[in-house]
Tab-separated table of C-alpha atoms in Angstrom:
chain	number	residue	atom	x	y	z
A	48	MET	CA	243.687	56.389	145.165
A	49	GLN	CA	244.592	55.172	141.674
A	50	VAL	CA	243.541	57.576	138.914
A	51	LEU	CA	243.614	57.464	135.117
A	52	LEU	CA	243.579	61.006	133.708
A	53	SER	CA	242.725	61.165	130.007
A	54	PHE	CA	243.464	64.527	128.372
A	55	PRO	CA	243.030	64.564	124.560
A	56	HIS	CA	245.005	67.798	124.150
A	57	VAL	CA	248.564	68.823	125.057
A	58	LEU	CA	249.089	68.726	128.800
A	59	GLY	CA	250.728	71.811	130.294
A	60	THR	CA	249.857	74.322	127.564
A	61	PRO	CA	248.012	77.558	128.471
A	62	GLY	CA	244.306	77.262	129.250
A	63	ILE	CA	242.817	73.874	130.008
A	64	GLY	CA	246.224	72.261	129.488
A	65	THR	CA	247.488	74.129	132.538
A	66	THR	CA	244.375	73.283	134.543
A	67	ALA	CA	244.665	69.563	133.833
A	68	TRP	CA	248.407	69.624	134.613
A	69	HIS	CA	247.794	71.197	138.006
A	70	GLN	CA	245.058	68.671	138.767
A	71	ALA	CA	247.444	65.798	138.091
A	72	ASP	CA	250.276	67.467	139.994
A	73	SER	CA	248.103	68.132	143.062
A	74	LEU	CA	247.006	64.481	143.132
A	75	ILE	CA	250.609	63.310	142.852
A	76	SER	CA	251.648	65.684	145.652
A	77	ALA	CA	248.982	64.092	147.849
A	78	ASP	CA	250.502	60.630	147.164
A	79	HIS	CA	247.804	59.391	144.801
A	80	GLU	CA	248.861	57.128	141.927
A	81	VAL	CA	248.208	58.981	138.687
A	82	HIS	CA	248.360	57.476	135.206
A	83	VAL	CA	248.194	60.128	132.472
A	84	VAL	CA	247.190	59.677	128.849
A	85	ALA	CA	247.575	62.931	126.904
A	86	ALA	CA	247.875	63.861	123.239
A	87	GLY	CA	251.215	65.412	124.134
A	88	VAL	CA	253.074	66.806	127.119
A	89	ALA	CA	254.439	70.363	127.112
A	90	ARG	CA	255.448	70.308	130.762
A	91	PRO	CA	256.936	67.288	132.555
A	92	LEU	CA	254.898	65.720	135.348
A	93	PRO	CA	257.350	64.371	137.946
A	94	GLY	CA	255.997	61.563	140.081
A	95	ALA	CA	253.332	60.322	137.684
A	96	ALA	CA	252.895	56.545	137.799
A	97	SER	CA	252.868	56.501	133.995
A	98	VAL	CA	252.578	58.980	131.124
A	99	THR	CA	251.345	57.867	127.692
A	100	THR	CA	251.301	60.246	124.723
A	101	SER	CA	248.611	59.284	122.241
A	102	LEU	CA	249.588	61.581	119.372
A	103	ALA	CA	253.297	60.947	119.011
A	104	ALA	CA	255.522	59.075	116.577
A	105	LYS	CA	259.226	58.425	117.136
A	106	GLY	CA	259.268	60.891	119.979
A	107	LEU	CA	257.678	63.703	117.979
A	108	ARG	CA	254.184	65.065	118.559
A	109	VAL	CA	251.655	64.561	115.777
A	110	PRO	CA	249.368	67.627	115.459
A	111	HIS	CA	245.629	66.994	115.729
A	112	LYS	CA	245.103	68.572	112.309
A	113	ALA	CA	247.434	66.016	110.711
A	114	LEU	CA	244.830	63.324	111.419
A	115	GLY	CA	241.802	65.584	111.394
A	116	ARG	CA	240.616	66.748	114.812
A	117	ASP	CA	237.753	64.277	115.199
A	118	ARG	CA	239.914	61.318	114.125
A	119	ALA	CA	242.638	62.500	116.499
A	120	PHE	CA	240.200	62.628	119.404
A	121	ARG	CA	238.924	59.153	118.598
A	122	TRP	CA	242.473	57.791	118.354
A	123	HIS	CA	243.345	59.328	121.708
A	124	ASP	CA	240.235	57.742	123.226
A	125	THR	CA	241.279	54.377	121.789
A	126	VAL	CA	244.731	54.692	123.361
A	127	ALA	CA	243.242	55.702	126.728
A	128	ARG	CA	240.880	52.721	126.606
A	129	SER	CA	243.822	50.387	125.998
A	130	VAL	CA	245.719	51.879	128.961
A	131	LEU	CA	242.637	51.391	131.130
A	132	ALA	CA	242.395	47.747	130.072
A	133	ARG	CA	245.835	46.987	131.518
A	134	THR	CA	245.919	49.427	134.446
A	135	PRO	CA	244.032	48.864	137.727
A	136	VAL	CA	242.455	52.181	138.777
A	137	ASP	CA	239.738	53.394	141.111
A	138	VAL	CA	238.507	56.222	138.928
A	139	VAL	CA	238.857	57.523	135.368
A	140	HIS	CA	238.986	61.297	134.901
A	141	LEU	CA	238.150	62.359	131.345
A	142	TRP	CA	238.568	65.742	129.693
A	143	PRO	CA	236.638	66.721	126.537
A	144	LEU	CA	236.577	65.923	123.654
A	145	ALA	CA	236.324	62.166	123.081
A	146	PRO	CA	233.653	59.852	121.617
A	147	GLY	CA	233.179	57.955	124.881
A	148	LEU	CA	235.158	54.752	124.255
A	149	THR	CA	237.079	54.945	127.541
A	150	ALA	CA	233.980	56.026	129.452
A	151	ALA	CA	232.006	53.060	128.106
A	152	ALA	CA	234.845	50.664	128.923
A	153	ALA	CA	234.981	51.980	132.490
A	154	ARG	CA	231.236	51.564	132.888
A	155	GLU	CA	231.368	47.987	131.581
A	156	ALA	CA	234.159	47.208	134.054
A	157	GLY	CA	232.263	48.812	136.942
A	158	ILE	CA	234.881	51.554	137.359
A	159	ALA	CA	233.848	55.083	138.268
A	160	ALA	CA	234.363	57.611	135.466
A	161	VAL	CA	234.001	61.374	135.716
A	162	ARG	CA	234.101	63.903	132.935
A	163	GLU	CA	235.466	67.420	133.408
A	164	ALA	CA	233.127	70.267	132.453
A	165	PRO	CA	235.431	73.288	132.038
A	166	ASN	CA	232.474	75.269	130.684
A	167	THR	CA	228.723	75.195	131.001
A	168	HIS	CA	226.721	72.561	129.140
A	169	THR	CA	227.517	72.922	125.443
A	170	ARG	CA	223.943	73.607	124.334
A	171	HIS	CA	223.651	76.302	126.988
A	172	ALA	CA	227.009	77.821	126.006
A	173	TRP	CA	226.071	77.928	122.327
A	174	ARG	CA	222.710	79.504	123.076
A	175	VAL	CA	224.116	82.191	125.372
A	176	VAL	CA	227.028	83.089	123.093
A	177	ALA	CA	224.823	83.123	119.973
A	178	ALA	CA	222.372	85.479	121.689
A	179	GLU	CA	225.212	87.819	122.695
A	180	ILE	CA	226.599	87.865	119.165
A	181	GLU	CA	223.164	88.579	117.701
A	182	ALA	CA	222.555	91.409	120.166
A	183	LEU	CA	225.872	92.980	119.169
A	184	GLY	CA	225.201	92.644	115.464
A	185	TYR	CA	228.624	91.063	115.381
A	186	PRO	CA	230.093	89.208	112.351
A	187	ALA	CA	230.945	85.982	114.150
A	188	GLU	CA	234.464	84.593	114.052
A	189	ARG	CA	234.780	80.873	114.636
A	190	THR	CA	235.864	79.997	118.182
A	191	ALA	CA	235.757	76.971	120.474
A	192	HIS	CA	232.163	77.951	121.255
A	193	THR	CA	230.871	77.916	117.699
A	194	HIS	CA	228.182	75.315	116.979
A	195	ASP	CA	229.734	71.993	115.931
A	196	ALA	CA	227.364	69.042	115.529
A	197	ALA	CA	230.147	66.433	115.383
A	198	HIS	CA	231.642	67.624	118.654
A	199	LEU	CA	228.218	67.707	120.289
A	200	ALA	CA	227.661	64.072	119.287
A	201	MET	CA	231.033	63.157	120.815
A	202	GLU	CA	230.192	64.981	124.012
A	203	GLU	CA	226.774	63.407	124.406
A	204	ALA	CA	228.196	59.902	123.915
A	205	GLU	CA	230.785	60.488	126.600
A	206	LEU	CA	228.443	62.218	129.025
A	207	GLY	CA	225.944	59.404	128.674
A	208	ALA	CA	228.534	56.830	129.749
A	209	VAL	CA	230.203	58.503	132.732
A	210	THR	CA	229.266	58.156	136.386
A	211	GLY	CA	229.252	61.893	136.912
A	212	VAL	CA	230.203	65.327	135.588
A	213	LEU	CA	232.771	67.502	137.369
A	214	ALA	CA	231.383	71.035	137.717
A	215	PRO	CA	233.860	73.708	138.894
A	216	SER	CA	231.179	76.335	139.576
A	217	ALA	CA	227.505	76.765	140.372
A	218	ALA	CA	226.891	78.136	136.867
A	219	VAL	CA	228.257	74.944	135.318
A	220	ALA	CA	226.344	72.703	137.709
A	221	ASP	CA	223.073	74.545	137.090
A	222	SER	CA	223.495	74.328	133.307
A	223	PHE	CA	223.886	70.535	133.405
A	224	ILE	CA	220.920	70.070	135.723
A	225	ALA	CA	218.833	72.303	133.440
A	226	ALA	CA	219.919	70.082	130.528
A	227	GLY	CA	218.409	67.052	132.276
A	228	PHE	CA	221.269	65.632	134.317
A	229	GLU	CA	220.250	64.128	137.637
A	230	PRO	CA	221.631	66.369	140.407
A	231	HIS	CA	223.479	63.442	142.030
A	232	ARG	CA	225.487	63.005	138.802
A	233	VAL	CA	226.770	66.594	138.940
A	234	LEU	CA	229.819	66.621	141.207
A	235	ARG	CA	231.114	69.958	142.471
A	236	HIS	CA	234.810	70.683	142.754
A	237	ARG	CA	236.928	73.724	141.954
A	238	TYR	CA	240.132	74.894	140.360
A	239	GLY	CA	243.096	76.626	142.002
A	240	ARG	CA	245.870	79.159	141.687
A	241	ARG	CA	249.567	78.590	141.255
A	242	PRO	CA	252.014	80.148	143.718
A	243	SER	CA	253.542	83.346	142.390
A	244	PRO	CA	257.128	84.497	142.881
A	245	ARG	CA	255.828	88.063	142.811
A	246	ARG	CA	255.216	89.679	146.191
A	247	ALA	CA	251.560	90.580	146.632
A	248	VAL	CA	250.336	93.455	148.790
A	249	ALA	CA	246.867	94.690	149.635
A	250	ARG	CA	245.832	97.963	148.027
A	251	GLY	CA	246.012	101.002	150.278
A	252	ALA	CA	243.272	103.460	151.194
A	253	ASP	CA	245.240	106.379	149.705
A	254	THR	CA	243.414	108.543	147.205
A	255	ARG	CA	244.418	107.888	143.622
A	256	PRO	CA	242.623	107.064	140.356
A	257	LEU	CA	241.130	103.594	139.985
A	258	ARG	CA	243.171	101.145	137.915
A	259	ALA	CA	241.122	98.393	136.233
A	260	VAL	CA	242.432	95.447	134.225
A	261	TYR	CA	240.749	92.946	131.916
A	262	VAL	CA	242.746	89.757	131.326
A	263	GLY	CA	241.806	87.227	128.673
A	264	LEU	CA	240.777	86.800	125.068
A	265	GLY	CA	238.766	89.742	123.780
A	266	GLU	CA	235.592	88.134	122.429
A	267	PRO	CA	231.834	88.597	122.889
A	268	ARG	CA	231.596	85.574	125.211
A	269	LYS	CA	233.914	87.250	127.722
A	270	GLY	CA	231.795	90.395	127.781
A	271	LEU	CA	234.587	92.916	127.225
A	272	HIS	CA	232.027	95.189	125.517
A	273	HIS	CA	229.984	95.260	128.731
A	274	GLY	CA	233.084	96.092	130.753
A	275	LEU	CA	234.103	98.942	128.466
A	276	ARG	CA	230.609	100.394	128.385
A	277	ALA	CA	230.351	100.279	132.192
A	278	TRP	CA	233.796	101.844	132.549
A	279	LEU	CA	233.089	104.695	130.153
A	280	ASP	CA	229.722	105.317	131.850
A	281	SER	CA	231.441	105.598	135.229
A	282	ARG	CA	233.181	108.540	136.857
A	283	ALA	CA	236.241	106.313	137.266
A	284	ALA	CA	237.034	106.811	133.580
A	285	ASN	CA	237.635	110.518	134.144
A	286	ASP	CA	241.087	109.959	135.638
A	287	GLY	CA	241.496	106.179	135.973
A	288	THR	CA	242.774	103.555	133.553
A	289	PHE	CA	241.237	100.429	132.010
A	290	THR	CA	243.959	98.106	130.687
A	291	ILE	CA	243.198	95.181	128.383
A	292	VAL	CA	245.701	92.332	128.602
A	293	GLY	CA	245.154	89.733	125.902
A	294	ARG	CA	244.498	89.322	122.215
A	295	ILE	CA	241.268	90.796	120.820
A	296	LEU	CA	239.540	89.017	117.942
A	297	PRO	CA	239.915	91.232	114.818
A	298	ALA	CA	236.232	91.772	113.974
A	299	TYR	CA	235.451	92.354	117.660
A	300	ALA	CA	238.266	94.925	117.895
A	301	ARG	CA	236.784	96.790	114.935
A	302	LEU	CA	233.380	96.774	116.612
A	303	LEU	CA	234.865	98.177	119.831
A	304	GLN	CA	237.166	100.684	118.145
A	305	PRO	CA	235.418	103.845	119.463
A	306	GLN	CA	235.664	102.596	123.078
A	307	LEU	CA	239.217	101.328	122.624
A	308	GLN	CA	240.296	104.785	121.485
A	309	HIS	CA	239.141	106.468	124.703
A	310	PRO	CA	242.081	108.130	126.518
A	311	SER	CA	241.520	106.031	129.669
A	312	VAL	CA	241.644	102.694	127.806
A	313	ARG	CA	244.957	100.964	127.177
A	314	VAL	CA	245.329	97.877	124.967
A	315	ALA	CA	248.426	96.032	126.178
A	316	GLY	CA	247.995	92.876	124.093
A	317	PHE	CA	249.156	89.427	125.129
A	318	ALA	CA	251.449	89.254	128.166
A	319	ASP	CA	253.355	86.330	129.646
A	320	ASP	CA	253.471	87.884	133.114
A	321	VAL	CA	249.796	88.084	134.074
A	322	ASP	CA	250.700	88.478	137.752
A	323	ALA	CA	252.454	91.760	136.936
A	324	ALA	CA	249.316	93.089	135.251
A	325	LEU	CA	247.160	92.055	138.211
A	326	ALA	CA	249.618	93.478	140.741
A	327	ALA	CA	249.571	96.813	138.896
A	328	ALA	CA	245.763	97.086	139.008
A	329	ASP	CA	243.197	97.684	141.737
A	330	VAL	CA	240.376	95.641	140.221
A	331	LEU	CA	239.995	92.770	137.778
A	332	VAL	CA	237.072	93.215	135.382
A	333	LEU	CA	235.547	90.038	133.943
A	334	PRO	CA	231.940	90.636	132.799
A	335	THR	CA	231.741	87.247	131.065
A	336	VAL	CA	228.414	85.902	129.829
A	337	GLU	CA	229.493	82.239	129.773
A	338	GLU	CA	232.367	80.529	131.569
A	339	GLY	CA	233.361	77.541	133.652
A	340	SER	CA	235.520	78.912	136.453
A	341	ALA	CA	238.018	81.472	135.168
A	342	LEU	CA	241.498	80.894	136.594
A	343	VAL	CA	242.257	84.610	136.404
A	344	THR	CA	239.702	85.196	139.204
A	345	TYR	CA	241.836	82.958	141.438
A	346	GLU	CA	245.080	84.611	140.334
A	347	ALA	CA	243.663	88.097	140.920
A	348	GLN	CA	242.900	87.346	144.551
A	349	GLY	CA	246.435	86.052	144.972
A	350	MET	CA	247.691	89.460	143.850
A	351	GLY	CA	245.256	91.431	146.028
A	352	CYS	CA	243.428	92.600	142.894
A	353	VAL	CA	239.715	92.895	143.662
A	354	PRO	CA	237.483	90.855	141.298
A	355	LEU	CA	234.574	92.791	139.737
A	356	VAL	CA	233.134	89.828	137.874
A	357	SER	CA	229.858	88.422	136.651
A	358	THR	CA	228.171	85.483	138.335
A	359	ALA	CA	228.945	83.510	135.154
A	360	ALA	CA	232.710	83.796	135.774
A	361	GLY	CA	232.675	80.961	138.306
A	362	ALA	CA	234.784	82.903	140.806
A	363	VAL	CA	235.341	81.282	144.201
A	364	MET	CA	234.624	84.306	146.389
A	365	ASP	CA	232.000	85.880	148.614
A	366	ASP	CA	230.214	88.884	147.150
A	367	GLY	CA	231.016	92.018	149.115
A	368	VAL	CA	233.832	90.284	151.010
A	369	HIS	CA	236.509	89.287	148.487
A	370	GLY	CA	235.097	91.162	145.490
A	371	LEU	CA	231.874	92.319	143.867
A	372	LEU	CA	229.539	90.309	141.635
A	373	HIS	CA	227.044	91.402	138.993
A	374	ARG	CA	224.628	89.540	136.739
A	375	PRO	CA	225.887	88.899	133.186
A	376	GLY	CA	225.080	91.901	131.024
A	377	ASP	CA	224.172	94.162	133.957
A	378	VAL	CA	226.172	97.187	132.828
A	379	ALA	CA	224.462	99.523	135.306
A	380	ALA	CA	225.522	97.384	138.281
A	381	LEU	CA	229.117	97.225	137.064
A	382	THR	CA	229.127	100.992	136.482
A	383	GLN	CA	228.010	101.524	140.073
A	384	GLN	CA	230.770	99.223	141.305
A	385	PHE	CA	233.407	101.231	139.437
A	386	ASP	CA	232.027	104.456	140.912
A	387	ARG	CA	231.773	102.919	144.387
A	388	LEU	CA	235.385	101.786	144.584
A	389	ALA	CA	236.776	104.855	142.833
A	390	ALA	CA	235.092	106.995	145.491
A	391	ASP	CA	235.734	104.741	148.501
A	392	ARG	CA	239.370	103.655	148.633
A	393	ALA	CA	238.838	102.399	152.179
A	394	GLU	CA	236.372	99.802	150.911
A	395	LEU	CA	238.727	98.927	148.066
A	396	ALA	CA	241.533	98.371	150.587
A	397	GLU	CA	239.285	96.182	152.746
A	398	LEU	CA	238.211	94.039	149.785
A	399	SER	CA	241.796	93.763	148.566
A	400	GLY	CA	243.049	92.599	151.959
A	401	ALA	CA	240.267	90.035	152.263
A	402	ALA	CA	240.919	88.719	148.737
A	403	LEU	CA	244.617	88.359	149.464
A	404	ALA	CA	243.933	86.474	152.697
A	405	HIS	CA	241.385	84.256	150.923
A	406	ALA	CA	243.960	83.310	148.288
A	407	GLU	CA	245.535	80.930	150.797
A	408	GLU	CA	242.407	78.775	150.419
A	409	LEU	CA	242.620	78.802	146.624
A	410	SER	CA	245.773	76.734	146.095
A	411	TRP	CA	245.858	73.804	143.698
A	412	ASP	CA	246.575	71.515	146.653
A	413	ARG	CA	243.286	72.549	148.246
A	414	ALA	CA	241.578	72.134	144.877
A	415	GLY	CA	242.998	68.608	144.770
A	416	GLU	CA	241.264	67.832	148.045
A	417	HIS	CA	237.928	68.867	146.532
A	418	LEU	CA	238.674	66.772	143.458
A	419	VAL	CA	239.346	63.664	145.561
A	420	LEU	CA	236.014	64.148	147.357
A	421	ALA	CA	234.284	64.269	143.962
A	422	TYR	CA	236.140	61.130	142.905
A	423	GLN	CA	235.010	59.377	146.079
A	424	ALA	CA	231.383	60.308	145.419
A	425	ALA	CA	231.685	58.810	141.929
A	426	ILE	CA	233.359	55.668	143.299
A	427	ASP	CA	230.559	55.238	145.832
A	428	ALA	CA	227.957	55.707	143.076
A	429	ALA	CA	229.658	53.136	140.845
A	430	ARG	CA	229.867	50.698	143.752
A	431	SER	CA	226.155	51.138	144.458
A	432	ALA	CA	225.327	50.587	140.778
A	433	ARG	CA	227.325	47.339	140.816
A	434	ALA	CA	225.487	46.160	143.916
A	435	VAL	CA	222.111	46.854	142.304
A	436	ALA	CA	223.162	45.016	139.143
A	437	VAL	CA	224.123	41.945	141.170
């Protein structure tokens, strides 16, 4: 299969940059021909058919802010469209944000185009996050999920032109269908986990205090406040530990200060070695209220760390088999889960072993197989649309 991957950010950087890099790498490993257009490249991509950097001059990267973010996104889209015009491909894979120039060109040429949805539909995400902030009485700090009319206009132009939307979780798929997308245009796939050099072992049934870890940005959207409240309401907090790995937004940290000062809570800050933090814990806590499909839920299983996550986290796992799920904001359910596993180490050991075994299914190579199936569905849809037009 010949693929054009358009990524208007820096490929290989933490977050979505890592996700997009692994997608391209998994396709290349499966002998697909991949042409990449990215704003910049932080990590080489051996085997790519071609790599074009859209925001570079004389070998140096041009920051988005130097052009203005919206102008930078439009310029990237223009470059990607020009690459498409001279490159025969079967499918175009677009990542947000772009004003839809490449998507429209693909549609006009009868080429399938899919657009990644790393989070729920933007209107849904804004609504959910705004409601959480209001409920907290929180002085909002601007984040990627703050209302932005210009970005919404870009997104809607692109979404209107593509063959389908790539949804990495049921929560994402449901949000797009609720926003009016035809179900056949919402294509399910999933993300993956990178292999770790760290040896992973299942947790034992020995009696010892429960060790919980939260990994990620501390912000209302991720629900850290729900996790802390559930932890402090549980008996596990009497002798266990709740470690926070990641930066906490300043105003949010001030809001949570009383909970953060509890003797059982440890604020570790940002860490490069996330696997070490997961290996040192029994359970991963991610009570997020809005998400796409959090990579840390994949990584946790690879370390035998049992996910205690909300249904909004987009975790690829079976409830009660590889981890435990709760509804977003359901503090009582999460409290019961802490108590349950703190009291029953045998169940914790069973869940940990099952999660570790399941991690074999969560590789990026397996994710690539799901991605190719989604591509094929889009190609078939585009072919059918061409036949109808004729």
